[in-house]
PDB file of C-alpha atoms in Angstrom:
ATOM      1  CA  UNK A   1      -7.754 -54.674  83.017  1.00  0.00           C
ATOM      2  CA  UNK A   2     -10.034 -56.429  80.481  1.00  0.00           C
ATOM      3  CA  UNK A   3     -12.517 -54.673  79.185  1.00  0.00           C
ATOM      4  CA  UNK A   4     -15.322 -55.731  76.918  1.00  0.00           C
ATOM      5  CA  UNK A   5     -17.817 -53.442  74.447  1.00  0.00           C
ATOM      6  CA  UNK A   6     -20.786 -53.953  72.910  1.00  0.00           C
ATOM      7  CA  UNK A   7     -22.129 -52.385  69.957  1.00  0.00           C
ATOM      8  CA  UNK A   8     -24.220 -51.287  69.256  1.00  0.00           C
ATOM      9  CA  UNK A   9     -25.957 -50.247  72.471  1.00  0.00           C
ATOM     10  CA  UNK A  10     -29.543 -49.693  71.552  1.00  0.00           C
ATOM     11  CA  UNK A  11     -31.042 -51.196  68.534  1.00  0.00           C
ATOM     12  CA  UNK A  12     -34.966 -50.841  67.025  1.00  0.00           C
ATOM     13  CA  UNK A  13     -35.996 -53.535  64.581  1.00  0.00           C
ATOM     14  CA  UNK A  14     -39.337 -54.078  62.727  1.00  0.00           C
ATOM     15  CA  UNK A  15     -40.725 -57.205  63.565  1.00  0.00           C
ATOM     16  CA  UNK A  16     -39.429 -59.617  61.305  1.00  0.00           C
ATOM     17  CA  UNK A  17     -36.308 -57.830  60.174  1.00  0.00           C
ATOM     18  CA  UNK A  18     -32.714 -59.323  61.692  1.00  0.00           C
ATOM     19  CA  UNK A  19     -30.312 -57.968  64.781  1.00  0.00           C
ATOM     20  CA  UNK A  20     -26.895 -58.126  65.171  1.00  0.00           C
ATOM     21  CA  UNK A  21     -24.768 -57.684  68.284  1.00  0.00           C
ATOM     22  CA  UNK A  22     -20.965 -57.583  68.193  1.00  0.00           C
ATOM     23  CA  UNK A  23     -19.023 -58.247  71.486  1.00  0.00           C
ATOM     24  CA  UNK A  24     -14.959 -56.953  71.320  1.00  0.00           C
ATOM     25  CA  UNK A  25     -12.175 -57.560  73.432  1.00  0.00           C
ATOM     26  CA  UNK A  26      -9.014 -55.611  74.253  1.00  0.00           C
ATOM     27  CA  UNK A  27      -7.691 -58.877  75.218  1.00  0.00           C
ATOM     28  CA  UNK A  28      -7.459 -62.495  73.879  1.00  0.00           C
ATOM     29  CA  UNK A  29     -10.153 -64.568  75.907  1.00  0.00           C
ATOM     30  CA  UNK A  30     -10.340 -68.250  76.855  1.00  0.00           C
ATOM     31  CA  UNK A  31     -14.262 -68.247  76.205  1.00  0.00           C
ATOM     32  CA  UNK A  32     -17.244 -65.890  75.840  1.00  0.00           C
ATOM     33  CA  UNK A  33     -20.939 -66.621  76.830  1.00  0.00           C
ATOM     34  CA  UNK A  34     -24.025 -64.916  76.129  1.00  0.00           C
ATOM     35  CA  UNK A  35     -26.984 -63.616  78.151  1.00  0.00           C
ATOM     36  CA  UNK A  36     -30.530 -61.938  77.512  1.00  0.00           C
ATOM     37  CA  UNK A  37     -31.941 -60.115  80.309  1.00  0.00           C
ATOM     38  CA  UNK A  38     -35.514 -58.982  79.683  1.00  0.00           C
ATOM     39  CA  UNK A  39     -36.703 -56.012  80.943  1.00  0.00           C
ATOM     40  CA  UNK A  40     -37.207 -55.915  84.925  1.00  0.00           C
ATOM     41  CA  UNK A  41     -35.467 -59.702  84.939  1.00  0.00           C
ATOM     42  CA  UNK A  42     -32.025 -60.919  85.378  1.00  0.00           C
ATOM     43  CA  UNK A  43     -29.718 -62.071  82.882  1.00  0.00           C
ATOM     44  CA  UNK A  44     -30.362 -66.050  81.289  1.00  0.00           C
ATOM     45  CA  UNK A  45     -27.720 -68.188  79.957  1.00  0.00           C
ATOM     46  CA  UNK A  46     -27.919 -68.453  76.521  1.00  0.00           C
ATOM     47  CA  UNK A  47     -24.412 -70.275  75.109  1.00  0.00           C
ATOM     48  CA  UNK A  48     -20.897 -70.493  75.672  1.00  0.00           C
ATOM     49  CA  UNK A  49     -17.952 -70.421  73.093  1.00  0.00           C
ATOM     50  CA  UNK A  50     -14.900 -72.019  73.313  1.00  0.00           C
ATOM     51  CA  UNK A  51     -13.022 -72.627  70.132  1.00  0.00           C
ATOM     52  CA  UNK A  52     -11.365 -70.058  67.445  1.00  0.00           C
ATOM     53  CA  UNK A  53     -14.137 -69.566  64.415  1.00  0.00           C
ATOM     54  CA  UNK A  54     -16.923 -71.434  66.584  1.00  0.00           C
ATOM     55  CA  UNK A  55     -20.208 -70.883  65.362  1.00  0.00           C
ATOM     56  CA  UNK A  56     -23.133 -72.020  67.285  1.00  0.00           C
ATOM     57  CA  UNK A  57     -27.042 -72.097  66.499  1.00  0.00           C
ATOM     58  CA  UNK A  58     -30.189 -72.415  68.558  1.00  0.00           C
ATOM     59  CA  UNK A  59     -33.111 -72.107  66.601  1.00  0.00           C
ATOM     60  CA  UNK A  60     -33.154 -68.110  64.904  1.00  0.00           C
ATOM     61  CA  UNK A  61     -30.122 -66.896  67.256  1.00  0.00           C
ATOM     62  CA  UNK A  62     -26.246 -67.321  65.900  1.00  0.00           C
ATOM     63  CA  UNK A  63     -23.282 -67.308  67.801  1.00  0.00           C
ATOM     64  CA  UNK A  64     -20.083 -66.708  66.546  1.00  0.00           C
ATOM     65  CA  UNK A  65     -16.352 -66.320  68.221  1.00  0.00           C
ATOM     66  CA  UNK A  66     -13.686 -64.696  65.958  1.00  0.00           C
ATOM     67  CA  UNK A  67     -10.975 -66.171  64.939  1.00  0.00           C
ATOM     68  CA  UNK A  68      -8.220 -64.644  67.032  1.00  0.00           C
ATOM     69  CA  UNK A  69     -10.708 -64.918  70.119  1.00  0.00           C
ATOM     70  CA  UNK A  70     -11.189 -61.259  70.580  1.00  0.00           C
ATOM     71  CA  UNK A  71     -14.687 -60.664  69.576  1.00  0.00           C
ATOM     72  CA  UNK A  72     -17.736 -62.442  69.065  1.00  0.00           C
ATOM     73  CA  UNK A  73     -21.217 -61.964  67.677  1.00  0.00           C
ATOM     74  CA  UNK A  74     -25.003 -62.559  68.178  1.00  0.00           C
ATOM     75  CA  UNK A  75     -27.163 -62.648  64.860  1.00  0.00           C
ATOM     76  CA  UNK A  76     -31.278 -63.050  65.260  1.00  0.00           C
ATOM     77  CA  UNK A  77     -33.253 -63.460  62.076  1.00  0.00           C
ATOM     78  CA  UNK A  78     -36.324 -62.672  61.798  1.00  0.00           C
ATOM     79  CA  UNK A  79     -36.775 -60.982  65.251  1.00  0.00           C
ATOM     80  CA  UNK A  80     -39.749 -61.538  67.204  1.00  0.00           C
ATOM     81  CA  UNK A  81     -41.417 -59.108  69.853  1.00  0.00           C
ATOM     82  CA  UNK A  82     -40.246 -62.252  72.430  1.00  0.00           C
ATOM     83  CA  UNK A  83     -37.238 -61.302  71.311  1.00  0.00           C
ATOM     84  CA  UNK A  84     -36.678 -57.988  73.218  1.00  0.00           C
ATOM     85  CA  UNK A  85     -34.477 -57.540  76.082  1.00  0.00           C
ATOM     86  CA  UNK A  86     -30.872 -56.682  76.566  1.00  0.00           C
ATOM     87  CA  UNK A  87     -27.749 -59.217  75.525  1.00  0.00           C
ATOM     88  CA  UNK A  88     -24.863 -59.295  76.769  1.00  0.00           C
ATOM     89  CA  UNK A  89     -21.541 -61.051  76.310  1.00  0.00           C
ATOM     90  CA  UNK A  90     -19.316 -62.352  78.881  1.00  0.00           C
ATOM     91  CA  UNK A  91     -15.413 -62.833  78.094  1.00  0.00           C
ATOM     92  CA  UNK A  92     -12.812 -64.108  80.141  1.00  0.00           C
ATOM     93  CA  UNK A  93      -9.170 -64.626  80.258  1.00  0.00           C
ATOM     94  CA  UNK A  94      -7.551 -67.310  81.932  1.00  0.00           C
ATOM     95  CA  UNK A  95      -8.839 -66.929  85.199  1.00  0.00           C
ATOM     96  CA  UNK A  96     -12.060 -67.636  86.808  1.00  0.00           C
ATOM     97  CA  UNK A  97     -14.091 -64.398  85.902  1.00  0.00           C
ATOM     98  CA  UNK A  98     -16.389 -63.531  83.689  1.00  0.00           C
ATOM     99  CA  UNK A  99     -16.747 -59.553  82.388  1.00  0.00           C
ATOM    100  CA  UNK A 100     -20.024 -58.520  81.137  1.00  0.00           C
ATOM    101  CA  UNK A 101     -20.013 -56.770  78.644  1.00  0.00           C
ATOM    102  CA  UNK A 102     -22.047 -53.417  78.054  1.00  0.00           C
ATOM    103  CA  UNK A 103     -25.034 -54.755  76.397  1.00  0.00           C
ATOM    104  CA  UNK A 104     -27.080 -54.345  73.334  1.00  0.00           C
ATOM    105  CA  UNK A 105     -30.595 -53.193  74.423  1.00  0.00           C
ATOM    106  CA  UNK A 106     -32.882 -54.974  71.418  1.00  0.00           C
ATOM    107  CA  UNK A 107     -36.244 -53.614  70.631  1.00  0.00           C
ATOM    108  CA  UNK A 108     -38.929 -54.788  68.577  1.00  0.00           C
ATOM    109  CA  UNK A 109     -41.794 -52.931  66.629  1.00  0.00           C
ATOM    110  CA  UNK A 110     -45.075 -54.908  66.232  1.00  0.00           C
TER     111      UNK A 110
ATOM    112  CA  UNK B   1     -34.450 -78.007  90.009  1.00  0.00           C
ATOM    113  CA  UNK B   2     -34.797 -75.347  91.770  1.00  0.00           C
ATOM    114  CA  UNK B   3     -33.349 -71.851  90.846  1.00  0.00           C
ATOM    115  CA  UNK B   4     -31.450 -69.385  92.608  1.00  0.00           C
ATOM    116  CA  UNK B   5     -33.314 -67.650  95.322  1.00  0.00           C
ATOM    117  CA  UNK B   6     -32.848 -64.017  96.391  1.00  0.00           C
ATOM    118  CA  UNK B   7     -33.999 -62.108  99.149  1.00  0.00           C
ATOM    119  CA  UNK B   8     -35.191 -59.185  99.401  1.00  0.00           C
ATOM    120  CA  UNK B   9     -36.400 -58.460  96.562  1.00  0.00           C
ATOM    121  CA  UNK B  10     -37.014 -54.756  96.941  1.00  0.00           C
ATOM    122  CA  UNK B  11     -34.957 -52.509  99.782  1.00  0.00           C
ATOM    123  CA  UNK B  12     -34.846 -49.098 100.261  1.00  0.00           C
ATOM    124  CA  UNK B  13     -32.607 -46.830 102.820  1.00  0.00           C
ATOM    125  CA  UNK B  14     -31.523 -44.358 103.622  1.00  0.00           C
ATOM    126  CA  UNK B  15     -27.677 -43.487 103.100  1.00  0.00           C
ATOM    127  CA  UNK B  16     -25.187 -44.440 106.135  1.00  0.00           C
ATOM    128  CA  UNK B  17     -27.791 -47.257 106.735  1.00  0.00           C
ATOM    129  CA  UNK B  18     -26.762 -51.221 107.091  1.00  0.00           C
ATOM    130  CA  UNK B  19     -28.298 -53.897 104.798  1.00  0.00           C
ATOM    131  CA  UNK B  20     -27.929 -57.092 103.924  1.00  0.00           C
ATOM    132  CA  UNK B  21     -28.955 -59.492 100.835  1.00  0.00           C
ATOM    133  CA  UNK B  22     -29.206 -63.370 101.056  1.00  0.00           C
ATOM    134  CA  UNK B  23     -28.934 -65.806  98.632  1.00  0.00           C
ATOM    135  CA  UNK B  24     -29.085 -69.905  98.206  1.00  0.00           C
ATOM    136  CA  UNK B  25     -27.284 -71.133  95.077  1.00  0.00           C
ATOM    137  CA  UNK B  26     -28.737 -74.210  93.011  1.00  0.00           C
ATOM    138  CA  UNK B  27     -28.249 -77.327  95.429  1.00  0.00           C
ATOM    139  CA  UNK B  28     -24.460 -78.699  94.465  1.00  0.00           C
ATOM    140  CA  UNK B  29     -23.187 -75.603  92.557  1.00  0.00           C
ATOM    141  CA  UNK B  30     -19.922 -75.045  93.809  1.00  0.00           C
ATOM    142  CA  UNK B  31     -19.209 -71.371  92.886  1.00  0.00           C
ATOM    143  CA  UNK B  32     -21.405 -68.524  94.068  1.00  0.00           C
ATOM    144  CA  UNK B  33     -21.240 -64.942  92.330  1.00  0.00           C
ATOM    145  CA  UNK B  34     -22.586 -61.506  93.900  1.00  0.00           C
ATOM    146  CA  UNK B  35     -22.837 -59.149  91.143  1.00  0.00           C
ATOM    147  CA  UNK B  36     -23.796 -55.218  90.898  1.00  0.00           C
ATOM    148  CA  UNK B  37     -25.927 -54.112  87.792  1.00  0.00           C
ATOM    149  CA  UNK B  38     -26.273 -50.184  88.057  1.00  0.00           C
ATOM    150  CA  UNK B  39     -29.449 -49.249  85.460  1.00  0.00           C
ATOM    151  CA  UNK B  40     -28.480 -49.492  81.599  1.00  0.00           C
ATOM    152  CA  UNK B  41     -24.863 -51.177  82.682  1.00  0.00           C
ATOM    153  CA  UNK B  42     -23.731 -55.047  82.778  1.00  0.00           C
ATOM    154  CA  UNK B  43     -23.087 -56.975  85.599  1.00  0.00           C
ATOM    155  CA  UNK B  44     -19.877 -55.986  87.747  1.00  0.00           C
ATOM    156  CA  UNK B  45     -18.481 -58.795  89.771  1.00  0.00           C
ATOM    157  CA  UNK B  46     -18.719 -58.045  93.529  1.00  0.00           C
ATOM    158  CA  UNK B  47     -16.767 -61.293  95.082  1.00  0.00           C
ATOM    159  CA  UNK B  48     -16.586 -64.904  93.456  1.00  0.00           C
ATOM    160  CA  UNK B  49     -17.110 -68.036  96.370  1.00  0.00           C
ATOM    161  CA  UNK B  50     -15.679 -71.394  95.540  1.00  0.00           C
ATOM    162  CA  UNK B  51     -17.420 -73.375  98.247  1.00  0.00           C
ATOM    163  CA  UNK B  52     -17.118 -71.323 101.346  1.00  0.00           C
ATOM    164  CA  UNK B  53     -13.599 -69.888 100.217  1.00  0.00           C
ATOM    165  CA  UNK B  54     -13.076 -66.419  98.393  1.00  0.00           C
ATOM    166  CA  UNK B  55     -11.654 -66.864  94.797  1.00  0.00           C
ATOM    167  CA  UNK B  56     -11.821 -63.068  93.537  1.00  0.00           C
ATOM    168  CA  UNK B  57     -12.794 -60.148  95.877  1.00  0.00           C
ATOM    169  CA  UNK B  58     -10.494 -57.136  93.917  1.00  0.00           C
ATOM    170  CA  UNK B  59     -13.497 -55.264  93.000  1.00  0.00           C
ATOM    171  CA  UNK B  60     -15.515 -55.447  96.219  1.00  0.00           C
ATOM    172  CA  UNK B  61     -15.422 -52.148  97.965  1.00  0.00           C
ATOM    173  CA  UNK B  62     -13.922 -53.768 101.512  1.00  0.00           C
ATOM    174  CA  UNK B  63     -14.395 -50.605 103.169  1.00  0.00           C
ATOM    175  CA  UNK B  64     -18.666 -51.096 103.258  1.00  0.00           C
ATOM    176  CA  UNK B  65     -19.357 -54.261 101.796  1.00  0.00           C
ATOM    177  CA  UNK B  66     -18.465 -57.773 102.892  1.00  0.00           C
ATOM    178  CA  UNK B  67     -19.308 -61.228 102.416  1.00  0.00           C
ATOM    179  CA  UNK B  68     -19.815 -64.689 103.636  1.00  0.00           C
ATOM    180  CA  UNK B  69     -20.791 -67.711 102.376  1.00  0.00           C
ATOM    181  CA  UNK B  70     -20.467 -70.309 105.733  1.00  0.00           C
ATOM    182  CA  UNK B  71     -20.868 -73.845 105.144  1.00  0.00           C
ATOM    183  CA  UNK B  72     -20.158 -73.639 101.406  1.00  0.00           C
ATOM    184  CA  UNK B  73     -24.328 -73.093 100.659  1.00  0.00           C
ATOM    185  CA  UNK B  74     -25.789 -69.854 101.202  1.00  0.00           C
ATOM    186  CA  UNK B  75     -24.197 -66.419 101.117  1.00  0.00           C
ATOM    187  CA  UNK B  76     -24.691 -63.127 102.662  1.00  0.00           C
ATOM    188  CA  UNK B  77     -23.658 -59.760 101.290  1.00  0.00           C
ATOM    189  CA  UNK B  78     -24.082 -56.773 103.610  1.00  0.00           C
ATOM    190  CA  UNK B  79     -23.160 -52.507 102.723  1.00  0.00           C
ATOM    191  CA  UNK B  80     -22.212 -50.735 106.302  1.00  0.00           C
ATOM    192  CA  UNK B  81     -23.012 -47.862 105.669  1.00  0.00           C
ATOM    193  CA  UNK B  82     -24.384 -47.466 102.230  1.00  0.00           C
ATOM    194  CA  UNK B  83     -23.937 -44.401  99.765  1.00  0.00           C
ATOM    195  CA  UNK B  84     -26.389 -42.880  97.115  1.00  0.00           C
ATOM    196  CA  UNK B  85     -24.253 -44.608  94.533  1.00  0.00           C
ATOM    197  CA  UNK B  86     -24.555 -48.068  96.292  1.00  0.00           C
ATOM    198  CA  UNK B  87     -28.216 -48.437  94.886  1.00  0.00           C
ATOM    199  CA  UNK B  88     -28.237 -50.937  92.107  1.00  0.00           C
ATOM    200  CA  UNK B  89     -29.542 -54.210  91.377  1.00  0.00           C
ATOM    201  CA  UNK B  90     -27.659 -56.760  93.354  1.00  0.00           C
ATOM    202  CA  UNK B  91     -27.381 -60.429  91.925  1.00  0.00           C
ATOM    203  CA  UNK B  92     -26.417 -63.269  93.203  1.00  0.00           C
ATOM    204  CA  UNK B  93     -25.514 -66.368  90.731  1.00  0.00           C
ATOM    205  CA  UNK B  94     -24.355 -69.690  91.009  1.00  0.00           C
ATOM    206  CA  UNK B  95     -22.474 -72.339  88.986  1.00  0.00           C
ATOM    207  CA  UNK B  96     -21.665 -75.832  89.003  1.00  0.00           C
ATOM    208  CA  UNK B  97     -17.337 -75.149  88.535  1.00  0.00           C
ATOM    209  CA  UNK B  98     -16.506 -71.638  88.259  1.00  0.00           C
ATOM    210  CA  UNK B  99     -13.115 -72.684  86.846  1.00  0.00           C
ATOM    211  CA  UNK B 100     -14.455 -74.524  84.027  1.00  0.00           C
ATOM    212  CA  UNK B 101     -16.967 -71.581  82.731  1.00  0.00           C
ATOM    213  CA  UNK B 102     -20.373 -73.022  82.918  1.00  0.00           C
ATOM    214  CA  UNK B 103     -22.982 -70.546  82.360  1.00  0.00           C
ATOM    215  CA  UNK B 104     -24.324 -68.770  85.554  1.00  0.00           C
ATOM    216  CA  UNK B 105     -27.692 -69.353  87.169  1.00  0.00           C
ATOM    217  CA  UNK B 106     -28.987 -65.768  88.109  1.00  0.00           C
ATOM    218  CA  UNK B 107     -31.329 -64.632  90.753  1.00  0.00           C
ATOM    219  CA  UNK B 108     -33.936 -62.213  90.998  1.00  0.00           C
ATOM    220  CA  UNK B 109     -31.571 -60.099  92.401  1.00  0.00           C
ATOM    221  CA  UNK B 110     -32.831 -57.528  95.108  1.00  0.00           C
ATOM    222  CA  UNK B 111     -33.035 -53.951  93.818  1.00  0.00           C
ATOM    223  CA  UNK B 112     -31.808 -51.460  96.526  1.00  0.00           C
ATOM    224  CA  UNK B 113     -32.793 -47.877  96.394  1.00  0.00           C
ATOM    225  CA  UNK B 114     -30.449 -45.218  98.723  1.00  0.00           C
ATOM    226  CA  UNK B 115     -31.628 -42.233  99.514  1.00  0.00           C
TER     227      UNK B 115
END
């Protein structure tokens, strides 16, 4: 079945300093969205991808899909302590679900 | 607009116990998600509605849970009887066409405790 990692799975960042997040596939996937859950919440949309090589922005946070639409990534720059929570990627195939991915649990020190 | 309401939010029970979890989707969202989040993992799909119909159910564990969503709008998932391992977070979300991946509206989700 698909399967989808995250890495890496915790991450501690000085406030101001930039986070990365890579999602991978064992399979090729139709599209790939991303979510932040906060601490105690549940998970926000944050973006979807749909095309090979798409790169997206909003505001400090990237989005890229890979080219052979097996992985995909989540850059912040300049992190913020708003900026803590968990992210996670969704992938799917062809059919109708989404699978989460692991998650990358960010944290940021004041 | 309104978001996706969950209740309860909290539950505890004891194992071999019944519960159940409601939820009401976003007014015209077509596809309604129940999803288990066990601490420090991602969301695992439970059973995917399209209206009132069941699109994907493979991972719900028939023999204690099951699932309803009557009238295509709100959805009930119950555990009979529930297991140590059964406690979890337990979100419902809701989109406008599953089949066309819009991003999910989450819940609150209602954190169950078994003991």
């Amino acid at each position: 079945g698909q399967q989808v990692m995250q890495i890496p799975q915790y991450q501690h960042v000085q406030e101001g300093e930039d986070f990365t997040t890579y999602c991978n596939s064992s399979t090729t996937l139709s599209n790939i969205q991303w979510y932040k859950q906060r601490p105690g919440g549940h998970p926000v949309f944050l973006i979807q991808l749909v095309k090979s090589g798409e790169v997206k922005k909003q505001k400090r946070l990237t989005f890229q899909f890979g080219e052979a639409k097996k992985n995909s990534s989540l850059h912040i720059t300049a992190t913020q302590t708003t900026d803590v929570g968990t992210y996670f990627c969704a992938g799917r195939e062809t059919g109708n679900q989404f699978y989460f991915g692991t998650g990358t649990s960010l944290t940021v020190i004041p | 607009e309104a978001g996706v309401a969950q209740s309860p939010r909290y539950k505890i029970i004891e194992k071999r116990q019944s519960v159940a979890f409601w939820c009401n989707p976003i007014s015209g969202h077509a596809t309604l998600y129940w999803y288990q989040q066990i601490l420090g993992q991602g969301p695992k799909l439970l059973i995917q509605f399209q209206n009132n119909g069941v699109v994907d159910d493979s991972q719900l564990p028939k023999d204690r849970f099951s699932a309803e969503r009557l009238k295509g709008v709100d959805s009930t998932l119950k555990i009979q009887p529930a297991k140590l391992e059964d406690s979890a977070v337990y979100l419902c979300a809701s989109s406008l066409d599953g089949a066309t991946g819009y991003g999910y509206t989450f819940g609150s989700g209602t954190r169950l405790t078994v003991v």
